Coordinates of C-alpha atoms in Angstrom, one line a residue:
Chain A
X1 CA 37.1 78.8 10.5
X2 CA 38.0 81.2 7.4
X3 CA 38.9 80.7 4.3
X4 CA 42.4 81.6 3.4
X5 CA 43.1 83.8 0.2
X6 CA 44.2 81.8 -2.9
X7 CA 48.0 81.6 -3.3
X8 CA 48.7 81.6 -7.0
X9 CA 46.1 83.3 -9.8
X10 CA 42.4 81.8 -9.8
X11 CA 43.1 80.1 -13.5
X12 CA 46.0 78.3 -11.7
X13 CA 43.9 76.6 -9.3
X14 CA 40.9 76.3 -11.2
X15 CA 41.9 74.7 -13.6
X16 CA 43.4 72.7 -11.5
X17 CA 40.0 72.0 -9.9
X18 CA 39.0 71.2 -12.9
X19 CA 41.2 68.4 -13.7
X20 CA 40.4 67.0 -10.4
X21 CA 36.9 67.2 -11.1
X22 CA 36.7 65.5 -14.1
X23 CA 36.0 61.7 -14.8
X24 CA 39.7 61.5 -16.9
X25 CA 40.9 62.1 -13.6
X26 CA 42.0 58.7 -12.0
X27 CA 41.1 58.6 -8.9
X28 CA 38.7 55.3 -9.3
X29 CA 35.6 56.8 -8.4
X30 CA 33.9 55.3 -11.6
X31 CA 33.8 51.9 -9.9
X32 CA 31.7 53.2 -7.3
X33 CA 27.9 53.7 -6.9
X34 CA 28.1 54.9 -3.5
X35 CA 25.5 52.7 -2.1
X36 CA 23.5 53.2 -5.0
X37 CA 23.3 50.3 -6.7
X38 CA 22.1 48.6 -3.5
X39 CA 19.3 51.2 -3.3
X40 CA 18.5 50.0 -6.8
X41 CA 18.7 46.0 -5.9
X42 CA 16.0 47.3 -2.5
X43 CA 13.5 48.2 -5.4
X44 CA 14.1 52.4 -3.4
X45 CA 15.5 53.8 -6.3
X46 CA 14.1 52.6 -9.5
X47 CA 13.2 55.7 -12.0
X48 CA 14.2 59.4 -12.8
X49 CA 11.7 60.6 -10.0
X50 CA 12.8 58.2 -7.5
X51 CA 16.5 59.1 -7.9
X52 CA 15.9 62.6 -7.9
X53 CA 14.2 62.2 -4.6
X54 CA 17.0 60.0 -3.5
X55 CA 19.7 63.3 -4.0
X56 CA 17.1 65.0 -2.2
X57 CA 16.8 63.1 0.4
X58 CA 20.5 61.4 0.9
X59 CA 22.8 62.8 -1.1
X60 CA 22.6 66.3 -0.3
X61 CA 22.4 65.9 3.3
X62 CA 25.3 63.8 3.4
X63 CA 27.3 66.1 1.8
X64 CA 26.5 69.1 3.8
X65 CA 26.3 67.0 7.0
X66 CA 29.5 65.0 6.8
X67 CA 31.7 65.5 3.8
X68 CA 31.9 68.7 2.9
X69 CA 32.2 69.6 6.5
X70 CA 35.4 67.1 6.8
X71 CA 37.1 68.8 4.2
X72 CA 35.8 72.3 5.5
X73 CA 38.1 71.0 9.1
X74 CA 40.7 69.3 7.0
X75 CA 41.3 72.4 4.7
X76 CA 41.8 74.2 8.4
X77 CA 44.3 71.8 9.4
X78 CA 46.1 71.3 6.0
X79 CA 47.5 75.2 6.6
X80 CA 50.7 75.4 4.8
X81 CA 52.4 77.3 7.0
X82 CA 51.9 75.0 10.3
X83 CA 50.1 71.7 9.2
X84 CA 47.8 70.4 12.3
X85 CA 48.8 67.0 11.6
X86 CA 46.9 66.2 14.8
X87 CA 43.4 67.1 13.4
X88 CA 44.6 65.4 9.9
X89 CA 45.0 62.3 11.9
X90 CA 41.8 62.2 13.7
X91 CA 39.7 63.5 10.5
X92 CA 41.0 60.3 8.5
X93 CA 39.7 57.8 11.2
X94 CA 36.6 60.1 11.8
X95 CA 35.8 59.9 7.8
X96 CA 35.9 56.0 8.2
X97 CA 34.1 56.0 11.5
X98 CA 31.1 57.8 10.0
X99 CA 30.8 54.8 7.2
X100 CA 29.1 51.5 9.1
X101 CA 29.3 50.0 5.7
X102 CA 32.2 48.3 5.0
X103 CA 31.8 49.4 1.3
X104 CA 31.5 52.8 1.6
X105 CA 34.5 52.8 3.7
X106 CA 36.6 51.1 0.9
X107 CA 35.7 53.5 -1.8
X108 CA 36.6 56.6 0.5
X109 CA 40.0 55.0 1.4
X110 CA 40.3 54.0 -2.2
X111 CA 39.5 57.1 -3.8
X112 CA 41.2 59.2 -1.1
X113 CA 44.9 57.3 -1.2
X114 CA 44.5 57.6 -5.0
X115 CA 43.9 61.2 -5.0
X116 CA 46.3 62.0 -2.6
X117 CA 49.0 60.2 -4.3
X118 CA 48.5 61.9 -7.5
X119 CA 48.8 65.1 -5.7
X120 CA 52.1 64.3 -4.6
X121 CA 52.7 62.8 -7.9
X122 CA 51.9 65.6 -10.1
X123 CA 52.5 68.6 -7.7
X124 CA 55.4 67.7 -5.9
X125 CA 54.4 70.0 -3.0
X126 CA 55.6 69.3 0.8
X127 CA 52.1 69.5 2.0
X128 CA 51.7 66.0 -0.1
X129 CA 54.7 64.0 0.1
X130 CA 54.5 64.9 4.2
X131 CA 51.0 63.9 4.6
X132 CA 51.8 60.6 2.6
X133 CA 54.3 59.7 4.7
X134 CA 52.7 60.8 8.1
X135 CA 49.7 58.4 6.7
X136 CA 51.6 55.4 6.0
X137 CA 53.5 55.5 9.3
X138 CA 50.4 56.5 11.3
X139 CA 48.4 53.6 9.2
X140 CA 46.2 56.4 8.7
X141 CA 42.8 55.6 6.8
X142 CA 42.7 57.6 3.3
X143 CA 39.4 60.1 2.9
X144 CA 38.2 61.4 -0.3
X145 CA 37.3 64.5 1.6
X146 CA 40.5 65.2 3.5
X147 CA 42.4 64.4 0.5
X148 CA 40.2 66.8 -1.6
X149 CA 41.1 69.0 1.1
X150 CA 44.9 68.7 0.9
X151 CA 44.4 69.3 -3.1
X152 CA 42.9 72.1 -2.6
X153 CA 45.5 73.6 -0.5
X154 CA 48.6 72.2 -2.7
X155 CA 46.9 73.9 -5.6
X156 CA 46.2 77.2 -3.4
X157 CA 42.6 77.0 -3.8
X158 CA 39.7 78.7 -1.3
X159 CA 38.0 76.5 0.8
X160 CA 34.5 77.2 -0.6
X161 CA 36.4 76.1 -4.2
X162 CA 37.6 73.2 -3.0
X163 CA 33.7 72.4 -1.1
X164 CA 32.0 73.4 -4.5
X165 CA 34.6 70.8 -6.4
X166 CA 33.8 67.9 -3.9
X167 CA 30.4 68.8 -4.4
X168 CA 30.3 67.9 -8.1
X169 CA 32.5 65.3 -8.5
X170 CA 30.5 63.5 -5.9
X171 CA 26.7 64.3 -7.8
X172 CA 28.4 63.9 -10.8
X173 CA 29.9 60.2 -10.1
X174 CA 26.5 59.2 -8.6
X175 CA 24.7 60.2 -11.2
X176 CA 27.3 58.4 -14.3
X177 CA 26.7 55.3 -12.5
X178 CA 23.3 56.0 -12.1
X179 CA 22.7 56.1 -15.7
X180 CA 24.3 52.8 -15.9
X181 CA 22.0 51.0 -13.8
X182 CA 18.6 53.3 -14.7
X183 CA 16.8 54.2 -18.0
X184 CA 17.7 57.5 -17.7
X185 CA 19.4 59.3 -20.7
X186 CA 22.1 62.5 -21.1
X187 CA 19.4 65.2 -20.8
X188 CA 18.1 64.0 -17.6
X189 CA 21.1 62.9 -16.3
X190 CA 22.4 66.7 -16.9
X191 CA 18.5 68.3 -15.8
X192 CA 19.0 66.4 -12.6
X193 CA 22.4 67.5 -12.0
X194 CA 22.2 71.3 -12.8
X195 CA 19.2 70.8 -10.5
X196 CA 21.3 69.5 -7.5
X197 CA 24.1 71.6 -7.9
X198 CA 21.9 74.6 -7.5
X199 CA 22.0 73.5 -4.3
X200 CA 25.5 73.9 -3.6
X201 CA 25.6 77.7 -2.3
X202 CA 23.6 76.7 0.2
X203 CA 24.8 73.0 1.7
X204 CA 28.7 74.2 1.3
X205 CA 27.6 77.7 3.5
X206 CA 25.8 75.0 6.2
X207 CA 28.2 73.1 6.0
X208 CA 30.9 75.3 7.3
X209 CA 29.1 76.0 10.2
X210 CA 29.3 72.4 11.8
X211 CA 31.6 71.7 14.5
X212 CA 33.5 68.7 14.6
X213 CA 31.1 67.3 17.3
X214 CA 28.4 67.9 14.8
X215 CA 30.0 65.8 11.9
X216 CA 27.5 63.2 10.7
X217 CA 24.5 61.9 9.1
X218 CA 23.3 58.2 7.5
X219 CA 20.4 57.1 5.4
X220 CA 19.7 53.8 7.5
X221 CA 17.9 52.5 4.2
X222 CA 21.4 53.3 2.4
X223 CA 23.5 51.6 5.2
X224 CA 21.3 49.1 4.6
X225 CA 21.6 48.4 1.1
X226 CA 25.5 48.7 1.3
X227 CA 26.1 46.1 3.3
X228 CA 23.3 43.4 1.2
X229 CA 25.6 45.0 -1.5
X230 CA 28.8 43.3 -0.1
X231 CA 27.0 39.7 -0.4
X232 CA 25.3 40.4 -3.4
X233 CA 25.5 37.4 -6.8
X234 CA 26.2 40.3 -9.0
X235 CA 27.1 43.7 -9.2
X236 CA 28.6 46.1 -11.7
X237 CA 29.9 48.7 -8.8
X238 CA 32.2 47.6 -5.8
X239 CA 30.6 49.7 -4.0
Chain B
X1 CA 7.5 72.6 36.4
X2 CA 10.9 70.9 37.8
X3 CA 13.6 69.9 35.6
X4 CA 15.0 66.7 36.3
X5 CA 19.0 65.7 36.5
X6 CA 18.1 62.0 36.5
X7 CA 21.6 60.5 37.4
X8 CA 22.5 56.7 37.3
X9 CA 25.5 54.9 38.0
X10 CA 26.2 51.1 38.4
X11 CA 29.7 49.4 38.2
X12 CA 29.0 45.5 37.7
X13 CA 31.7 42.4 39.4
X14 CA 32.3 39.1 39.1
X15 CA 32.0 37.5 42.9
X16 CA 35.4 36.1 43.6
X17 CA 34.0 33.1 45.4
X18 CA 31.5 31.9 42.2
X19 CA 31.9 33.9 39.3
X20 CA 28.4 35.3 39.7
X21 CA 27.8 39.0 39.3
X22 CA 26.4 41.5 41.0
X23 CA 26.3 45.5 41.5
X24 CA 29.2 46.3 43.1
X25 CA 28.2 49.9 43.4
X26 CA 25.1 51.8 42.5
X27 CA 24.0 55.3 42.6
X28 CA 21.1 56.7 40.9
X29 CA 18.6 59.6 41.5
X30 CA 15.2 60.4 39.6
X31 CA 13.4 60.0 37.2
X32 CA 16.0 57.0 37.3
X33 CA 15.2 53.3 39.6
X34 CA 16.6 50.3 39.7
X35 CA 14.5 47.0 40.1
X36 CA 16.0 44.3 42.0
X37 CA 18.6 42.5 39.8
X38 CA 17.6 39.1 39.0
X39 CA 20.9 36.6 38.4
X40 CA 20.3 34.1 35.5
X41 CA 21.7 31.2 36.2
X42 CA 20.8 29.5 33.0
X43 CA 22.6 32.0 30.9
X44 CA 25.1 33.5 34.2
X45 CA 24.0 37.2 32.9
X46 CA 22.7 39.7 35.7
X47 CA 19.6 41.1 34.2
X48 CA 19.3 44.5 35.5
X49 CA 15.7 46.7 34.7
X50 CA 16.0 50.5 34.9
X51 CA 12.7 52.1 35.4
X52 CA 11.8 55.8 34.9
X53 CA 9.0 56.1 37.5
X54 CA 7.6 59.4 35.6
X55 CA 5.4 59.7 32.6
X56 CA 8.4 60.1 30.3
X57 CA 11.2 62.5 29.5
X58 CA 10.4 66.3 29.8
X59 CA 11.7 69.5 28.5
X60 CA 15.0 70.2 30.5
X61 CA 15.5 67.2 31.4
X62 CA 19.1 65.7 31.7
X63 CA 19.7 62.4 32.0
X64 CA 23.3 61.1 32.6
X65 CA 24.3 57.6 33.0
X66 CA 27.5 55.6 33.1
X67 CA 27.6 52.0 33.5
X68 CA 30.6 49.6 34.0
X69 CA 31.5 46.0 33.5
X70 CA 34.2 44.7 35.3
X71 CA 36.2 41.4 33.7
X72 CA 34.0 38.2 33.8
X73 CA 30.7 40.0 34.9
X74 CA 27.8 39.9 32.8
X75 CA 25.2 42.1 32.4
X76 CA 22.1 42.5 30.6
X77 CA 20.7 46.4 30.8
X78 CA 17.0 46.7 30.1
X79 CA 13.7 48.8 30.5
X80 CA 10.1 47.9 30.9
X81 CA 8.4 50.5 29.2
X82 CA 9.1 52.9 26.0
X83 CA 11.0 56.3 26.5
X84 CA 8.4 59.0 25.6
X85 CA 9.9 62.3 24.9
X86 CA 7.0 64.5 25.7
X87 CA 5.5 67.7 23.6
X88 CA 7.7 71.0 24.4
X89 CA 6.9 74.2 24.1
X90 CA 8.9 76.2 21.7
X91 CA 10.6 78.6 24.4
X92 CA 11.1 76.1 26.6
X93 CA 14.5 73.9 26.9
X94 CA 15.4 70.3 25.3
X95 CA 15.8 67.0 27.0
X96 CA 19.1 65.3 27.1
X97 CA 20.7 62.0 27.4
X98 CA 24.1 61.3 28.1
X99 CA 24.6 57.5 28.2
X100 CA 28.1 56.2 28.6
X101 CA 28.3 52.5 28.7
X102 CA 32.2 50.7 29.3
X103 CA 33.2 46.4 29.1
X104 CA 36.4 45.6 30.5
X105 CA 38.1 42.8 28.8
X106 CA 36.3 39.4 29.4
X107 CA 33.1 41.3 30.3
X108 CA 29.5 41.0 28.5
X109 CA 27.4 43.9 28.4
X110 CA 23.8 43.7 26.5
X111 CA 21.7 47.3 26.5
X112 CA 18.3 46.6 25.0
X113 CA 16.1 49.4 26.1
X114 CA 12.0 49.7 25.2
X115 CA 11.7 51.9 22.1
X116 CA 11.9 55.9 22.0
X117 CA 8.7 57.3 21.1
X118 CA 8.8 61.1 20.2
X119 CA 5.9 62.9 20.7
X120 CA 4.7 66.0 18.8
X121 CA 6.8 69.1 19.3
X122 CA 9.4 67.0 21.4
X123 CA 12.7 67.9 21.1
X124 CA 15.8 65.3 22.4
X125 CA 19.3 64.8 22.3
X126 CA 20.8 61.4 23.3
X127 CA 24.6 60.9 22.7
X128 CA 25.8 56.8 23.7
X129 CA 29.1 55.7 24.3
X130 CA 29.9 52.3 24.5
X131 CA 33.7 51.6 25.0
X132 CA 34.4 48.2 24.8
X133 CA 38.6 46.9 26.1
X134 CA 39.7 44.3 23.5
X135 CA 38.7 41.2 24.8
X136 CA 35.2 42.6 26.3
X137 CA 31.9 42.2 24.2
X138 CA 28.5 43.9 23.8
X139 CA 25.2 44.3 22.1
X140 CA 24.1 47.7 22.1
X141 CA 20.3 48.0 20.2
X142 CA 18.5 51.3 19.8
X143 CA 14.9 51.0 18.7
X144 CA 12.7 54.5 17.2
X145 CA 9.3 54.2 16.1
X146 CA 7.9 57.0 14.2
X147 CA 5.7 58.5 17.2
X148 CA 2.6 57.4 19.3
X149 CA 1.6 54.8 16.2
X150 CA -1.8 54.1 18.3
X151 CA -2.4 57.5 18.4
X152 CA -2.2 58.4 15.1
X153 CA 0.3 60.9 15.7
X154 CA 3.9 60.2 13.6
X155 CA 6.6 61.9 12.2
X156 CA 5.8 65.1 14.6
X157 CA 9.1 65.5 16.4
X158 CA 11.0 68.6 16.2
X159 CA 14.5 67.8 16.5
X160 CA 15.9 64.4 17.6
X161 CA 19.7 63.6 17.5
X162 CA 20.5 60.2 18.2
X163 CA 24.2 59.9 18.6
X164 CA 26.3 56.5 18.7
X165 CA 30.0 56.3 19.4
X166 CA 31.5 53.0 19.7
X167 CA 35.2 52.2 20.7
X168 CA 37.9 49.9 20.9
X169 CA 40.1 50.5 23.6
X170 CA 41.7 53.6 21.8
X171 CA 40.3 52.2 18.2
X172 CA 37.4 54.3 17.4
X173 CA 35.2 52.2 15.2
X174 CA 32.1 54.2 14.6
X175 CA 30.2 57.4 15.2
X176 CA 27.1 57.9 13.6
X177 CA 24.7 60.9 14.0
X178 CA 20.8 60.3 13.3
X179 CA 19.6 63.9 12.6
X180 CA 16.9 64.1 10.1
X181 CA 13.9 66.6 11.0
X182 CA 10.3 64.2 11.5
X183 CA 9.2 65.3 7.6
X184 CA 12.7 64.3 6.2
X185 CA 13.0 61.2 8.1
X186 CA 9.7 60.0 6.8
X187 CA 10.0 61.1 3.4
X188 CA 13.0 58.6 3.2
X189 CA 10.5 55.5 4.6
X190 CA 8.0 56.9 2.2
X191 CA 10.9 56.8 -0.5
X192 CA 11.5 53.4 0.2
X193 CA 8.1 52.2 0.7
X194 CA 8.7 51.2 4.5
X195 CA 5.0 52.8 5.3
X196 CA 3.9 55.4 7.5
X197 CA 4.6 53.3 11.0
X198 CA 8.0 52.6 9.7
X199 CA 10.2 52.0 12.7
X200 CA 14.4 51.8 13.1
X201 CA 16.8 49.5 14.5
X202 CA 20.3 50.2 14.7
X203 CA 22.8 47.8 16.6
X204 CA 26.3 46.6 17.4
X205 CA 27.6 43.5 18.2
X206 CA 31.6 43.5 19.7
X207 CA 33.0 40.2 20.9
X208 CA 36.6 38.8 20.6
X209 CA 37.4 36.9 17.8
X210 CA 35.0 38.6 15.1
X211 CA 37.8 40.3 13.6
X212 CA 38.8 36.8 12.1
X213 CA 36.1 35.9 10.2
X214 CA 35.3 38.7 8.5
X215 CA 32.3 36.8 6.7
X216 CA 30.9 35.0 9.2
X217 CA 27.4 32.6 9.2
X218 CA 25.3 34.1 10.9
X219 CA 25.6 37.1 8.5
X220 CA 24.1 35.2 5.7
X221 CA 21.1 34.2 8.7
X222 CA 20.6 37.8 9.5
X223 CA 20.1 39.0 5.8
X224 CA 17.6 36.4 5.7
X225 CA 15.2 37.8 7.8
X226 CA 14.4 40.4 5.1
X227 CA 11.2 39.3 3.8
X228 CA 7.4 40.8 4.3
X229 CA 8.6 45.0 4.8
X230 CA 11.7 44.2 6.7
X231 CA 15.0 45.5 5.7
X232 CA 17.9 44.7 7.4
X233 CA 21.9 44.7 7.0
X234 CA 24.5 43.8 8.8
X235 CA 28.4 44.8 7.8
X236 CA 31.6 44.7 9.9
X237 CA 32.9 48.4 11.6
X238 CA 36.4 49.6 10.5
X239 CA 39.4 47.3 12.3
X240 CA 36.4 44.5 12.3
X241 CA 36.3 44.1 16.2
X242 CA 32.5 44.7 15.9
X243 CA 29.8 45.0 13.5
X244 CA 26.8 47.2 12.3
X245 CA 23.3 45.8 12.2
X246 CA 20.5 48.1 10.8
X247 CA 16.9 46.9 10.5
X248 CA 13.6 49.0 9.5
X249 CA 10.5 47.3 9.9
X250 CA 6.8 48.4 9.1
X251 CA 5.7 48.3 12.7
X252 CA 6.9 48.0 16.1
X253 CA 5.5 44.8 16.9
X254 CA 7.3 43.4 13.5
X255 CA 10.5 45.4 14.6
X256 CA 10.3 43.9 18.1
X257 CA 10.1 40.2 16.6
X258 CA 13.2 41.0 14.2
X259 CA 15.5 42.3 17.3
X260 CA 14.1 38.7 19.4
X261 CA 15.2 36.9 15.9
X262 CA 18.9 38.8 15.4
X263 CA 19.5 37.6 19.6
X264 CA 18.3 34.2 18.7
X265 CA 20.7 34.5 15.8
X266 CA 23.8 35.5 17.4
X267 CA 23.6 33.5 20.4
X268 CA 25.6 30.7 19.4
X269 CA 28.6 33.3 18.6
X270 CA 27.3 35.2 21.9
X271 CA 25.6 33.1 24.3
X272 CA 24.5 35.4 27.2
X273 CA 22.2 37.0 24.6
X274 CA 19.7 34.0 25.2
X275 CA 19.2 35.7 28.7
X276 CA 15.3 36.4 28.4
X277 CA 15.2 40.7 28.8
X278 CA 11.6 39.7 29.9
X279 CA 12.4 37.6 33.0
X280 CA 12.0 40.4 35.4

């Protein structure tokens, strides 16, 4: 797998990065914990040092073990030139077929069908309005990751861009809804994230060495707290 | 020292005459054995023990089985004894385990093996598929414990992968990929304060009809067995034709009782799972 040269200047896609990066974007992923909020109810996560081990531990691994490398694949099969609509089809039910929590399958289709739309919204490329279409006739599952995936090839982004952008807005929506349900102020919210994302070089360069076969990876005390968390009295986060 | 190419295959029938099944075919070669089936008559499930004669599983060894229910049999797949993945030397190759499991429609297929036990230095691969026809059911449950817990020796594997693939005639409803290293694995138990004999569940339940009732009783039952160090969830695979059940316990013999409890549980939705694994 390599990563294709960007197809319009780096500002052009950047920025564009940017905007999908950032929390004004509406993509929904503010209603989500991720699981976390479970972990919290479990009494596993309850202070600064617990949820720093807890990116440690879960959240890094599952993004270099499963979604980064689903958009690494999906970025290969979103080619502009000749779409693999094939591979598209399979990574969408694979993305879902990783989650065994009902939840965490919701908030990827969720975020993923909003951010794809918007793409096709605000682009008006090919690449979008096809894959839209190919999804609702296929009754395709949406993926946050695949539709990252198919941003970052609309706005000509390189792959490791578009790995490095999933990257953050992932930590970074964790950690927001973190500091909703912890004592944990701005400072260190931002401490813990700059240390996470200095992790990034290395989980986006492993993960684009894992072969489709290789795709996966669960926290079974996260899986576990999900699906209390679909039962649960109360709750701020759907998921 | 001789690598094995353990091979086992069974295909399972309903007798036309009485419904009762039995093994209409069987093949299998070491360190694979079959004990004599025993037919139970109380629940009309074919319990079925495979034994692994040797110590355990070696390095190099390869272990490929496929087993098949036909429409109206009903099986219930078992060992006696833990799988023991042995030490391996570093130059020396992994073990294996290719298990492919497959319920026609109207069939019942339970596999609850003894736990996996990783020794120090052991290195194993074990991929499981279970495809399941609409209109078939299963219960598939995989038990880990950290290592020989007796022994004092946990969290000393060097690479396990625990693989689980689970389908729906063409539906694929999950895949999940257990890959943590030994230290990784048990710094997430120490993280959540499941203790240093921490020890895994993870099963799936697939029967016809669960996909309407996507909040059924007995979930509400099996969340309630979370008391005293147990954790457990359950939650409904995508298309809902099956669901996830995850439970940790702080020791095998408290993980063992929590399986016996989730049967007891689902019994009235599945009744062949009051067959008694033990029976044999």
């Amino acid at each position: 797998m390599t990563s294709a040269p960007a197809t319009s200047t780096d500002a052009a896609w950047l920025v564009g990065l940017l905007q999908a990066g950032d929390s004004f974007y509406p993509t929904g992923g503010y209603a989500h914990s991720f699981g976390l909020e479970g972990l919290i109810e479990l009494g596993v996560v309850h202070d600064r040092e617990t949820l720093r081990s807890f990116f440690l531990l879960s959240a890094l691994p599952t993004l270099r073990q499963a979604e980064l490398p689903l958009a690494a694949h999906a970025y290969a099969a979103f080619d502009p030139v000749a779409p693999d609509w094939t591979r598209v089809a399979e990574l969408c039910v694979l993305a879902h077929a990783l989650k065994s929590p009902r939840e965490l399958r919701a908030a990827t289709d969720n975020i993923g069908r909003q951010r794809a739309e918007l793409a096709a919204r605000l682009h008006a490329h090919p690449l979008a309005t096809d894959y839209l279409a190919r999804a609702v006739s296929g009754s395709w599952p949406f993926s946050a990751a695949v539709s990252a995936a198919l941003e970052g090839r609309i706005l000509g982004a390189p792959r490791d861009a578009v790995l490095a952008g999933i990257t953050y807005s992932t930590l970074s929506a964790t950690l927001a809804a973190a500091m909703k349900l912890l004592r944990l102020g701005q400072n260190a919210g931002q401490t813990l994230l700059t240390e996470m994302l200095g992790h990034a070089p290395e989980i986006i360069a492993t993960a684009n060495t894992i072969p489709l076969a290789g795709i996966g990876w669960f926290n079974p005390w996260l899986d576990i707290a999900s699906a209390r968390h679909e039962t649960a009295n109360s709750r701020m986060f759907i998921s | 020292m001789a690598d094995f190419h353990g091979h086992l295959a069974l295909r399972a029938a309903a007798r036309p005459e009485d419904g009762v099944t039995a093994l209409a075919s069987q093949s299998f070669r070491a360190p694979y054995h079959l004990s004599k089936p025993y037919w139970d008559a109380d629940t009309r499930t074919l319990l079925v023990q495979v034994v692994n004669p040797t110590a355990g599983i070696l390095s190099g060894d390869r272990l490929e089985s496929a087993v098949s229910v036909e429409p109206g049999a009903a099986v219930l797949l078992t060992t006696p004894s833990a799988s023991r993945v042995f030490c391996m030397r570093a130059d020396s190759p992994a073990a294996s385990s290719l298990q492919h499991f497959s319920v026609a429609p109207g069939g019942w297929l339970e596999v609850l093996p003894e736990p996996l036990v990783p020794h120090r230095g052991s290195r194993f691969h074990q991929r499981t598929v279970l495809d399941v026809a609409p209109g078939g059911s299963a219960f598939y449950a995989d038990l880990l414990f950290p290592g020989r817990i007796a022994h004092g020796e946990t969290w000393a594997w060097d690479r396990l992968i625990l693989e689980l693939e689970v389908r729906s005639g063409p539906a694929l409803l999950l895949r999940e990929r257990l890959d943590q290293s030994a230290s990784d694995l048990h710094a997430l138990a120490t993280l959540a304060g499941s203790g240093e004999h921490a020890s895994f569940g993870n099963a799936v339940f697939l029967a016809p009809g669960l996909a309407a009732d996507p909040a059924p009783v007995w979930r509400a039952d099996l969340h309630a067995l979370q008391t005293d160090g147990i954790c457990i969830g359950a939650s409904p695979l995508r298309t809902g034709a099956g669901w996830s059940i995850k439970f940790i316990a702080p020791d095998g013999i408290r993980l063992r009782q929590t399986l016996g409890a989730i049967r007891r549980i689902l019994a009235p939705t599945a009744p062949h799972l009051a067959c008694d694994a033990r029976k044999l």
